[in-house]
PDB file of C-alpha atoms in Angstrom:
ATOM      1  CA  MET T   1      -2.183   8.265  -6.227  1.00  0.00           C
ATOM      2  CA  LYS T   2      -5.949   7.972  -6.433  1.00  0.00           C
ATOM      3  CA  VAL T   3      -8.465  10.819  -6.601  1.00  0.00           C
ATOM      4  CA  HIS T   4     -12.118  11.322  -7.293  1.00  0.00           C
ATOM      5  CA  ILE T   5     -13.304  14.082  -9.628  1.00  0.00           C
ATOM      6  CA  GLU T   6     -16.038  16.583  -8.836  1.00  0.00           C
ATOM      7  CA  VAL T   7     -17.325  18.465 -11.883  1.00  0.00           C
ATOM      8  CA  VAL T   8     -19.929  21.192 -12.145  1.00  0.00           C
ATOM      9  CA  TYR T   9     -21.323  20.879 -15.665  1.00  0.00           C
ATOM     10  CA  LYS T  10     -23.324  23.669 -17.336  1.00  0.00           C
ATOM     11  CA  THR T  11     -25.427  23.219 -20.479  1.00  0.00           C
ATOM     12  CA  PRO T  12     -25.800  25.962 -23.158  1.00  0.00           C
ATOM     13  CA  ALA T  13     -29.280  26.627 -21.739  1.00  0.00           C
ATOM     14  CA  GLY T  14     -27.796  27.348 -18.325  1.00  0.00           C
ATOM     15  CA  ALA T  15     -28.809  24.167 -16.481  1.00  0.00           C
ATOM     16  CA  GLU T  16     -26.159  22.950 -14.024  1.00  0.00           C
ATOM     17  CA  ALA T  17     -25.397  19.591 -12.440  1.00  0.00           C
ATOM     18  CA  THR T  18     -22.588  18.272 -10.248  1.00  0.00           C
ATOM     19  CA  PHE T  19     -20.978  14.919 -11.030  1.00  0.00           C
ATOM     20  CA  SER T  20     -18.607  12.954  -8.787  1.00  0.00           C
ATOM     21  CA  SER T  21     -16.553   9.934  -9.836  1.00  0.00           C
ATOM     22  CA  GLU T  22     -15.336   6.970  -7.827  1.00  0.00           C
ATOM     23  CA  MET T  23     -11.699   6.869  -6.686  1.00  0.00           C
ATOM     24  CA  ILE T  24      -9.485   6.362  -9.746  1.00  0.00           C
ATOM     25  CA  GLN T  25      -5.790   6.563 -10.546  1.00  0.00           C
ATOM     26  CA  GLY T  26      -4.553  10.128 -10.943  1.00  0.00           C
ATOM     27  CA  ALA T  27      -3.329   9.550 -14.501  1.00  0.00           C
ATOM     28  CA  HIS T  28      -6.788   8.310 -15.532  1.00  0.00           C
ATOM     29  CA  ALA T  29      -8.408  11.259 -13.786  1.00  0.00           C
ATOM     30  CA  LEU T  30      -6.312  13.665 -15.860  1.00  0.00           C
ATOM     31  CA  LEU T  31      -7.368  11.946 -19.094  1.00  0.00           C
ATOM     32  CA  ILE T  32     -11.042  12.214 -18.117  1.00  0.00           C
ATOM     33  CA  ALA T  33     -10.566  15.828 -17.063  1.00  0.00           C
ATOM     34  CA  GLU T  34      -9.058  16.727 -20.444  1.00  0.00           C
ATOM     35  CA  ASP T  35     -12.012  15.091 -22.180  1.00  0.00           C
ATOM     36  CA  PHE T  36     -14.442  17.078 -20.014  1.00  0.00           C
ATOM     37  CA  GLU T  37     -12.621  20.313 -20.818  1.00  0.00           C
ATOM     38  CA  ARG T  38     -12.967  19.722 -24.553  1.00  0.00           C
ATOM     39  CA  THR T  39     -16.735  20.018 -24.195  1.00  0.00           C
ATOM     40  CA  GLY T  40     -16.336  23.645 -23.130  1.00  0.00           C
ATOM     41  CA  ARG T  41     -19.152  23.161 -20.622  1.00  0.00           C
ATOM     42  CA  VAL T  42     -17.274  22.628 -17.390  1.00  0.00           C
ATOM     43  CA  LYS T  43     -18.006  25.403 -14.913  1.00  0.00           C
ATOM     44  CA  SER T  44     -15.614  24.063 -12.285  1.00  0.00           C
ATOM     45  CA  MET T  45     -13.610  20.918 -11.608  1.00  0.00           C
ATOM     46  CA  LYS T  46     -11.621  19.693  -8.627  1.00  0.00           C
ATOM     47  CA  PHE T  47      -9.862  16.510  -7.540  1.00  0.00           C
ATOM     48  CA  ILE T  48      -9.932  15.071  -4.026  1.00  0.00           C
ATOM     49  CA  ASP T  49      -7.339  12.505  -2.930  1.00  0.00           C
ATOM     50  CA  SER T  50      -7.590   9.816  -0.247  1.00  0.00           C
ATOM     51  CA  TYR T  51      -6.347  12.290   2.358  1.00  0.00           C
ATOM     52  CA  GLU T  52      -9.243  14.658   1.499  1.00  0.00           C
ATOM     53  CA  GLN T  53      -6.785  17.129  -0.007  1.00  0.00           C
ATOM     54  CA  VAL T  54      -8.312  19.180  -2.826  1.00  0.00           C
ATOM     55  CA  TRP T  55      -6.362  19.698  -6.054  1.00  0.00           C
ATOM     56  CA  GLU T  56      -6.930  22.051  -8.971  1.00  0.00           C
ATOM     57  CA  LEU T  57      -6.184  20.657 -12.432  1.00  0.00           C
ATOM     58  CA  LYS T  58      -2.934  22.560 -12.961  1.00  0.00           C
ATOM     59  CA  LYS T  59      -1.491  21.555  -9.588  1.00  0.00           C
ATOM     60  CA  LEU T  60      -2.490  17.921 -10.083  1.00  0.00           C
ATOM     61  CA  LYS T  61      -0.750  17.825 -13.482  1.00  0.00           C
ATOM     62  CA  GLU T  62       2.420  19.226 -11.928  1.00  0.00           C
ATOM     63  CA  TYR T  63       2.296  16.775  -9.042  1.00  0.00           C
ATOM     64  CA  MET T  64       1.661  13.757 -11.263  1.00  0.00           C
ATOM     65  CA  LYS T  65       4.795  14.531 -13.296  1.00  0.00           C
ATOM     66  CA  GLU T  66       6.850  14.285 -10.106  1.00  0.00           C
ATOM     67  CA  TYR T  67       4.782  11.383  -8.765  1.00  0.00           C
ATOM     68  CA  GLU T  68       5.573   9.155 -11.756  1.00  0.00           C
ATOM     69  CA  THR T  69       9.310   9.450 -11.073  1.00  0.00           C
ATOM     70  CA  GLU T  70       8.904   8.128  -7.521  1.00  0.00           C
ATOM     71  CA  PRO T  71       7.820   4.629  -6.409  1.00  0.00           C
ATOM     72  CA  HIS T  72       4.002   4.505  -6.279  1.00  0.00           C
ATOM     73  CA  ASN T  73       1.024   2.099  -6.480  1.00  0.00           C
ATOM     74  CA  ILE T  74       2.586   0.144  -3.625  1.00  0.00           C
ATOM     75  CA  THR T  75       1.359  -3.336  -2.660  1.00  0.00           C
ATOM     76  CA  VAL T  76       3.008  -5.306   0.143  1.00  0.00           C
ATOM     77  CA  TYR T  77       2.519  -9.057   0.593  1.00  0.00           C
ATOM     78  CA  PHE T  78       3.852 -10.568   3.827  1.00  0.00           C
ATOM     79  CA  ASP T  79       4.116 -13.913   5.576  1.00  0.00           C
ATOM     80  CA  GLY T  80       5.894 -15.270   8.616  1.00  0.00           C
ATOM     81  CA  GLY T  81       6.619 -18.766   9.844  1.00  0.00           C
ATOM     82  CA  TYR T  82       7.807 -20.095  13.205  1.00  0.00           C
ATOM     83  CA  ASP T  83       9.664 -23.346  13.831  1.00  0.00           C
ATOM     84  CA  LEU T  84       8.918 -24.517  17.367  1.00  0.00           C
ATOM     85  CA  GLN T  85      11.775 -27.029  17.484  1.00  0.00           C
ATOM     86  CA  SER T  86      14.550 -24.574  16.584  1.00  0.00           C
ATOM     87  CA  LYS T  87      12.693 -21.533  17.974  1.00  0.00           C
ATOM     88  CA  THR T  88      13.545 -19.572  14.840  1.00  0.00           C
ATOM     89  CA  SER T  89      11.315 -17.584  12.511  1.00  0.00           C
ATOM     90  CA  GLY T  90      11.312 -17.006   8.787  1.00  0.00           C
ATOM     91  CA  LEU T  91      10.010 -13.691   7.438  1.00  0.00           C
ATOM     92  CA  GLY T  92       9.054 -13.022   3.838  1.00  0.00           C
ATOM     93  CA  CYS T  93       7.741  -9.985   2.001  1.00  0.00           C
ATOM     94  CA  VAL T  94       7.107  -8.972  -1.595  1.00  0.00           C
ATOM     95  CA  VAL T  95       6.681  -5.332  -2.596  1.00  0.00           C
ATOM     96  CA  TYR T  96       5.134  -4.446  -5.945  1.00  0.00           C
ATOM     97  CA  TYR T  97       5.495  -0.871  -7.167  1.00  0.00           C
ATOM     98  CA  GLU T  98       5.648   1.337 -10.241  1.00  0.00           C
ATOM     99  CA  GLN T  99       8.181   3.992 -11.163  1.00  0.00           C
ATOM    100  CA  ASN T 100       8.920   5.939 -14.357  1.00  0.00           C
ATOM    101  CA  GLY T 101       6.294   3.990 -16.270  1.00  0.00           C
ATOM    102  CA  LYS T 102       7.718   0.585 -15.288  1.00  0.00           C
ATOM    103  CA  ALA T 103       6.567  -2.060 -12.808  1.00  0.00           C
ATOM    104  CA  TYR T 104       8.852  -3.732 -10.280  1.00  0.00           C
ATOM    105  CA  ARG T 105       8.808  -6.584  -7.783  1.00  0.00           C
ATOM    106  CA  LEU T 106      10.997  -6.502  -4.697  1.00  0.00           C
ATOM    107  CA  ARG T 107      11.531  -9.708  -2.680  1.00  0.00           C
ATOM    108  CA  LYS T 108      13.100  -9.876   0.762  1.00  0.00           C
ATOM    109  CA  ASN T 109      13.336 -12.435   3.544  1.00  0.00           C
ATOM    110  CA  ALA T 110      15.052 -12.769   6.914  1.00  0.00           C
ATOM    111  CA  ARG T 111      15.736 -15.431   9.532  1.00  0.00           C
ATOM    112  CA  VAL T 112      15.390 -14.281  13.140  1.00  0.00           C
ATOM    113  CA  GLU T 113      15.717 -16.002  16.518  1.00  0.00           C
ATOM    114  CA  GLU T 114      14.187 -13.594  19.034  1.00  0.00           C
ATOM    115  CA  LEU T 115      10.498 -14.222  18.241  1.00  0.00           C
ATOM    116  CA  GLU T 116       8.224 -16.563  20.172  1.00  0.00           C
ATOM    117  CA  SER T 117       5.208 -17.456  18.006  1.00  0.00           C
ATOM    118  CA  ASN T 118       3.861 -17.692  14.494  1.00  0.00           C
ATOM    119  CA  ASN T 119       1.657 -14.623  14.996  1.00  0.00           C
ATOM    120  CA  GLU T 120       4.671 -12.612  16.119  1.00  0.00           C
ATOM    121  CA  ALA T 121       6.537 -13.781  13.011  1.00  0.00           C
ATOM    122  CA  GLU T 122       3.635 -12.567  10.868  1.00  0.00           C
ATOM    123  CA  TYR T 123       3.823  -9.107  12.431  1.00  0.00           C
ATOM    124  CA  ALA T 124       7.597  -9.045  12.007  1.00  0.00           C
ATOM    125  CA  ALA T 125       7.242  -9.993   8.334  1.00  0.00           C
ATOM    126  CA  LEU T 126       4.919  -7.057   7.744  1.00  0.00           C
ATOM    127  CA  HIS T 127       7.330  -4.753   9.553  1.00  0.00           C
ATOM    128  CA  LEU T 128      10.116  -6.051   7.296  1.00  0.00           C
ATOM    129  CA  GLY T 129       7.983  -5.163   4.278  1.00  0.00           C
ATOM    130  CA  LEU T 130       7.403  -1.640   5.582  1.00  0.00           C
ATOM    131  CA  GLN T 131      11.131  -1.212   6.146  1.00  0.00           C
ATOM    132  CA  GLU T 132      11.676  -2.044   2.474  1.00  0.00           C
ATOM    133  CA  VAL T 133       8.978   0.452   1.498  1.00  0.00           C
ATOM    134  CA  GLU T 134      10.727   3.090   3.593  1.00  0.00           C
ATOM    135  CA  ALA T 135      14.051   2.283   1.919  1.00  0.00           C
ATOM    136  CA  LEU T 136      12.410   2.959  -1.451  1.00  0.00           C
ATOM    137  CA  GLY T 137      11.603   6.474  -0.252  1.00  0.00           C
ATOM    138  CA  VAL T 138       7.833   5.968  -0.294  1.00  0.00           C
ATOM    139  CA  HIS T 139       5.785   8.476   1.702  1.00  0.00           C
ATOM    140  CA  HIS T 140       2.479  10.373   1.772  1.00  0.00           C
ATOM    141  CA  MET T 141       0.392   7.913  -0.247  1.00  0.00           C
ATOM    142  CA  PRO T 142      -2.022   4.973   0.083  1.00  0.00           C
ATOM    143  CA  ILE T 143      -0.476   1.523   0.392  1.00  0.00           C
ATOM    144  CA  GLN T 144      -2.125  -1.881   0.001  1.00  0.00           C
ATOM    145  CA  ILE T 145      -1.123  -4.519   2.563  1.00  0.00           C
ATOM    146  CA  ILE T 146      -2.026  -8.158   1.836  1.00  0.00           C
ATOM    147  CA  GLY T 147      -1.465 -11.289   3.886  1.00  0.00           C
ATOM    148  CA  ASP T 148      -3.056 -14.541   4.952  1.00  0.00           C
ATOM    149  CA  SER T 149      -2.817 -13.788   8.688  1.00  0.00           C
ATOM    150  CA  LYS T 150      -6.313 -12.925   9.854  1.00  0.00           C
ATOM    151  CA  VAL T 151      -4.951 -12.215  13.322  1.00  0.00           C
ATOM    152  CA  VAL T 152      -2.572  -9.504  12.129  1.00  0.00           C
ATOM    153  CA  ILE T 153      -4.921  -7.794   9.712  1.00  0.00           C
ATOM    154  CA  HIS T 154      -8.047  -7.904  11.888  1.00  0.00           C
ATOM    155  CA  GLN T 155      -6.085  -6.610  14.862  1.00  0.00           C
ATOM    156  CA  LEU T 156      -4.605  -3.766  12.818  1.00  0.00           C
ATOM    157  CA  LEU T 157      -8.114  -2.912  11.655  1.00  0.00           C
ATOM    158  CA  ASP T 158      -9.247  -2.897  15.313  1.00  0.00           C
ATOM    159  CA  GLU T 159     -11.783  -5.589  14.471  1.00  0.00           C
ATOM    160  CA  TRP T 160     -10.230  -8.180  16.809  1.00  0.00           C
ATOM    161  CA  PRO T 161      -8.903  -7.491  20.321  1.00  0.00           C
ATOM    162  CA  CYS T 162      -5.195  -7.862  21.008  1.00  0.00           C
ATOM    163  CA  TYR T 163      -4.737  -9.467  24.434  1.00  0.00           C
ATOM    164  CA  GLU T 164      -1.058 -10.399  24.101  1.00  0.00           C
ATOM    165  CA  ASP T 165       1.365  -7.623  25.058  1.00  0.00           C
ATOM    166  CA  THR T 166       3.949  -8.857  22.561  1.00  0.00           C
ATOM    167  CA  LEU T 167       1.539  -8.617  19.633  1.00  0.00           C
ATOM    168  CA  SER T 168       0.206  -5.298  20.886  1.00  0.00           C
ATOM    169  CA  ARG T 169       3.736  -3.875  20.795  1.00  0.00           C
ATOM    170  CA  TRP T 170       4.183  -5.124  17.240  1.00  0.00           C
ATOM    171  CA  ALA T 171       0.879  -3.535  16.216  1.00  0.00           C
ATOM    172  CA  ASP T 172       2.098  -0.251  17.716  1.00  0.00           C
ATOM    173  CA  ARG T 173       5.355  -0.517  15.738  1.00  0.00           C
ATOM    174  CA  ILE T 174       3.412  -1.055  12.523  1.00  0.00           C
ATOM    175  CA  GLU T 175       1.153   1.915  13.209  1.00  0.00           C
ATOM    176  CA  GLU T 176       4.115   4.133  14.128  1.00  0.00           C
ATOM    177  CA  LYS T 177       5.935   3.219  10.922  1.00  0.00           C
ATOM    178  CA  LEU T 178       2.882   3.954   8.787  1.00  0.00           C
ATOM    179  CA  GLN T 179       2.304   7.258  10.538  1.00  0.00           C
ATOM    180  CA  SER T 180       5.936   8.343  10.272  1.00  0.00           C
ATOM    181  CA  LEU T 181       5.825   7.761   6.505  1.00  0.00           C
ATOM    182  CA  HIS T 182       2.324   9.259   6.204  1.00  0.00           C
ATOM    183  CA  LEU T 183       1.042   6.093   4.521  1.00  0.00           C
ATOM    184  CA  LYS T 184      -2.648   5.246   4.429  1.00  0.00           C
ATOM    185  CA  PRO T 185      -3.010   1.433   4.601  1.00  0.00           C
ATOM    186  CA  GLU T 186      -5.668  -0.630   2.880  1.00  0.00           C
ATOM    187  CA  TYR T 187      -5.658  -4.136   4.379  1.00  0.00           C
ATOM    188  CA  GLU T 188      -6.750  -7.342   2.675  1.00  0.00           C
ATOM    189  CA  THR T 189      -6.677 -10.964   3.810  1.00  0.00           C
ATOM    190  CA  VAL T 190      -6.161 -13.666   1.204  1.00  0.00           C
ATOM    191  CA  SER T 191      -5.830 -17.427   1.247  1.00  0.00           C
ATOM    192  CA  ARG T 192      -2.387 -18.981   1.681  1.00  0.00           C
ATOM    193  CA  LYS T 193      -2.618 -20.072  -1.960  1.00  0.00           C
ATOM    194  CA  LYS T 194      -2.780 -16.434  -3.039  1.00  0.00           C
ATOM    195  CA  ASN T 195       0.140 -15.558  -0.780  1.00  0.00           C
ATOM    196  CA  GLN T 196       2.518 -18.230  -2.038  1.00  0.00           C
ATOM    197  CA  GLU T 197       5.422 -15.977  -2.924  1.00  0.00           C
ATOM    198  CA  SER T 198       5.896 -14.432   0.508  1.00  0.00           C
ATOM    199  CA  ASP T 199       5.173 -17.832   2.106  1.00  0.00           C
ATOM    200  CA  ARG T 200       7.952 -19.362   0.016  1.00  0.00           C
ATOM    201  CA  LEU T 201      10.336 -16.582   1.052  1.00  0.00           C
ATOM    202  CA  ALA T 202       9.554 -17.219   4.732  1.00  0.00           C
ATOM    203  CA  THR T 203      10.187 -20.952   4.278  1.00  0.00           C
ATOM    204  CA  GLN T 204      13.475 -20.278   2.485  1.00  0.00           C
ATOM    205  CA  ALA T 205      14.542 -18.016   5.340  1.00  0.00           C
ATOM    206  CA  LEU T 206      13.902 -20.821   7.845  1.00  0.00           C
ATOM    207  CA  LYS T 207      16.189 -23.019   5.730  1.00  0.00           C
ATOM    208  CA  GLY T 208      18.909 -20.372   5.773  1.00  0.00           C
ATOM    209  CA  VAL T 209      18.406 -19.254   2.170  1.00  0.00           C
ATOM    210  CA  GLU T 210      18.698 -15.461   2.027  1.00  0.00           C
ATOM    211  CA  ILE T 211      16.788 -13.602  -0.696  1.00  0.00           C
ATOM    212  CA  SER T 212      17.041  -9.926  -1.576  1.00  0.00           C
ATOM    213  CA  SER T 213      16.192  -8.907  -5.137  1.00  0.00           C
ATOM    214  CA  THR T 214      14.358  -6.376  -7.274  1.00  0.00           C
ATOM    215  CA  ILE T 215      13.322  -7.096 -10.862  1.00  0.00           C
ATOM    216  CA  GLU T 216      11.244  -5.397 -13.509  1.00  0.00           C
ATOM    217  CA  THR T 217       8.000  -7.244 -14.172  1.00  0.00           C
TER     218      THR T 217
END
């Protein structure tokens, strides 16, 4: 969970000023807030999350205790591949998350036969990743989505038009899944080199090698 802090600071002489931070992790915000409070000069302080919800210090402390026990700081990498000769697709996704003070990496792939193009496989790979996020019980938080498919990410950002009905339906499925889980996506495109792990999972799926694992990192 990320928030930005708004503080009204009052000097001993009575001068006041309002300070606002950038978006930072909730745990870091609490540390900064405690440091501010030690000055004895804070007139008021509030925290605003990415959903524009306003939190008071006490409520944020209570929430963060619960938040740490659930999967959070979610990042999903995805990649899909399509083999024209066999008309099969390989899907790969990697989900990084934190829980109870530990970091984890979840890997999952799948081989499917009902898709018709590489772009459709890319969408399906992202949907696979979101299904894994849902299985973790993740909801009501920001989520970072990273892939090397410019088509998928630019279409989901509404920066590129989607003329193909098949891809449009996949985009709708992605949006519906995000909305049902109340997840706020942050999209990023990277080079294939920086997406090697999910690319490898997609290739393994095409070869019939099934992967499903979660390890502490």
